[in-house]
C-alpha positions as a printed Julia matrix, in Angstrom:
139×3 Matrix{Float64}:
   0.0    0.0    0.0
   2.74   2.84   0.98
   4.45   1.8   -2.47
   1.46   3.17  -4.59
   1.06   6.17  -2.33
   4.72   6.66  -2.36
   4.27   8.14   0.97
   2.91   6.3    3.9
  -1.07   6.31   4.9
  -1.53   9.41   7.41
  -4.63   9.27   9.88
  -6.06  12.18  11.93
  -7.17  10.18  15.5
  -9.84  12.83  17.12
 -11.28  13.0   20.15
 -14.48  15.67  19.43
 -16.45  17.45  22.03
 -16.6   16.71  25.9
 -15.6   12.88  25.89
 -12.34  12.97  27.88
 -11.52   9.29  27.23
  -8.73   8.86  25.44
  -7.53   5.84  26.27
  -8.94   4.01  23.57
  -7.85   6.64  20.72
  -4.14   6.55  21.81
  -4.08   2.76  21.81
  -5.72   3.21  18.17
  -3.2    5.44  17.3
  -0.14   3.31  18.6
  -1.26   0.28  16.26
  -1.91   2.38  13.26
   1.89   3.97  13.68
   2.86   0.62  14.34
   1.24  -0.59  11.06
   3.36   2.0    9.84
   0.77   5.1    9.33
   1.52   8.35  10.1
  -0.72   9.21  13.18
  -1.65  12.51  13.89
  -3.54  13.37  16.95
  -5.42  16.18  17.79
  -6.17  15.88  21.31
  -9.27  16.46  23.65
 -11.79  18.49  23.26
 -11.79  19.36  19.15
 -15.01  20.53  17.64
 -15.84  19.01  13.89
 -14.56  22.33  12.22
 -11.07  21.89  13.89
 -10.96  18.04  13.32
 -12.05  18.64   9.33
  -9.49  21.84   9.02
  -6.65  19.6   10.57
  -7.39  17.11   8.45
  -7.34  19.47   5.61
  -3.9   21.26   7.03
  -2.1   17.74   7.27
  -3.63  16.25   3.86
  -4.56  12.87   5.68
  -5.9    9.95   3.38
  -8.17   8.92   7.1
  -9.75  10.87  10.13
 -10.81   8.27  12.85
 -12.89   9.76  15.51
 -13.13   7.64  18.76
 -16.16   8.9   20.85
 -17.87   7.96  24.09
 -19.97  10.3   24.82
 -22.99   9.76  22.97
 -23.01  13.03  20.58
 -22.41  10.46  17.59
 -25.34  11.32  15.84
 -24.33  15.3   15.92
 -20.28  14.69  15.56
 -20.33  12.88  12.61
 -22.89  14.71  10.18
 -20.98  17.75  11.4
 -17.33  16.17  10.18
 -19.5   15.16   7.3
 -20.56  18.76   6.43
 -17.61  20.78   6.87
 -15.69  18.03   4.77
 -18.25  18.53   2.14
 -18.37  22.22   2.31
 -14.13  22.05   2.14
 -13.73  19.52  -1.03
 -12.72  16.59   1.14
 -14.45  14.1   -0.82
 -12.2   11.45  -0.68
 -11.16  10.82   2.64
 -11.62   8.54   5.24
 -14.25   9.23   8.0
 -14.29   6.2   10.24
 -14.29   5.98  13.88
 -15.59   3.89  16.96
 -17.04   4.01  20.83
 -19.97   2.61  22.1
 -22.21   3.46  19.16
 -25.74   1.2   18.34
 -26.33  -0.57  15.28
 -29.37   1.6   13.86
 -27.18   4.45  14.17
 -24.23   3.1   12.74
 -26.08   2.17   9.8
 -27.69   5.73   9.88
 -23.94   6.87   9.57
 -22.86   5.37   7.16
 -26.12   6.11   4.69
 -24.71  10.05   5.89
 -20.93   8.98   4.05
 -19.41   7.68   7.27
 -17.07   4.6    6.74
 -17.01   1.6    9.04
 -17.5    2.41  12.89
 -16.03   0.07  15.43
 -17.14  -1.36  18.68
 -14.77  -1.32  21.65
 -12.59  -4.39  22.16
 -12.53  -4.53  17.92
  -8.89  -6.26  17.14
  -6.78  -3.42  15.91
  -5.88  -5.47  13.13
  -9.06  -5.29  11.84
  -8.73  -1.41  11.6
  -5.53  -1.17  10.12
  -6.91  -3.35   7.24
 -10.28  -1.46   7.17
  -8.27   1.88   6.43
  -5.53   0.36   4.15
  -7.65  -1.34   1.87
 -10.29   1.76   1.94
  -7.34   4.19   1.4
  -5.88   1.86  -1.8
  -9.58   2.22  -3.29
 -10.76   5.04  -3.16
  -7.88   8.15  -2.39
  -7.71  10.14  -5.53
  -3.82  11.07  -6.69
């Protein structure tokens, strides 16, 4: 994958709003450098404007958002929005937390990519967002 890219895969980890937990986003962000990804992390307490403008500043091919707090259904269609309104078509938006099934489906109908559950093997990520990034990131 970093062969066609010529570069390797960066990822924005975000933690959005009020959820202080970042336990989970830092171990998410360890694996993915591990895999070899370039990790950047924003920190606590990001709105979806900052996240998308990061993003946007730091040209990532990924933004995972890991969020406990419930505001799923308002952080994401706000990523979604200001990514639209700032020609981010072909990136990334995945994430995880303790999201339910109806509204992971409602999501992803919305343009969000896979969501994960907690105790998901990080494996399974780093696969998700290198096979996602090899089809669909425009060069």
């Amino acid at each position: 994958m970093t062969e066609s890219l010529n570069r390797p895969i960066r990822v924005l980890v975000a933690k959005v709003g009020l959820d202080g937990h970042d336990r989970g986003a830092k171990i998410i962000a360890s694996s993915l450098r591990d895999a070899g990804m370039e990790v950047i992390y924003t920190g606590l307490r990001q709105t979806p404007e900052m996240v998308v403008n990061t993003a946007l500043q730091e040209d990532v091919d990924a933004i995972g958002v890991s969020i406990l707090s419930g505001a799923h259904m308002t952080v994401f269609p706000k990523i979604i929005h200001f990514m639209k309104e700032k020609g981010l078509t072909d990136v990334l938006v995945t994430g995880g937390g303790i999201i339910p099934d109806d509204d992971m489906k409602t999501l992803h109908d919305l343009g969000v990519g896979k969501l994960f559950q907690p105790g998901t093997n990080t494996g399974e990520i780093v696969s998700y967002i290198k096979k996602w990034v090899s089809e669909n990131r425009k060069f």
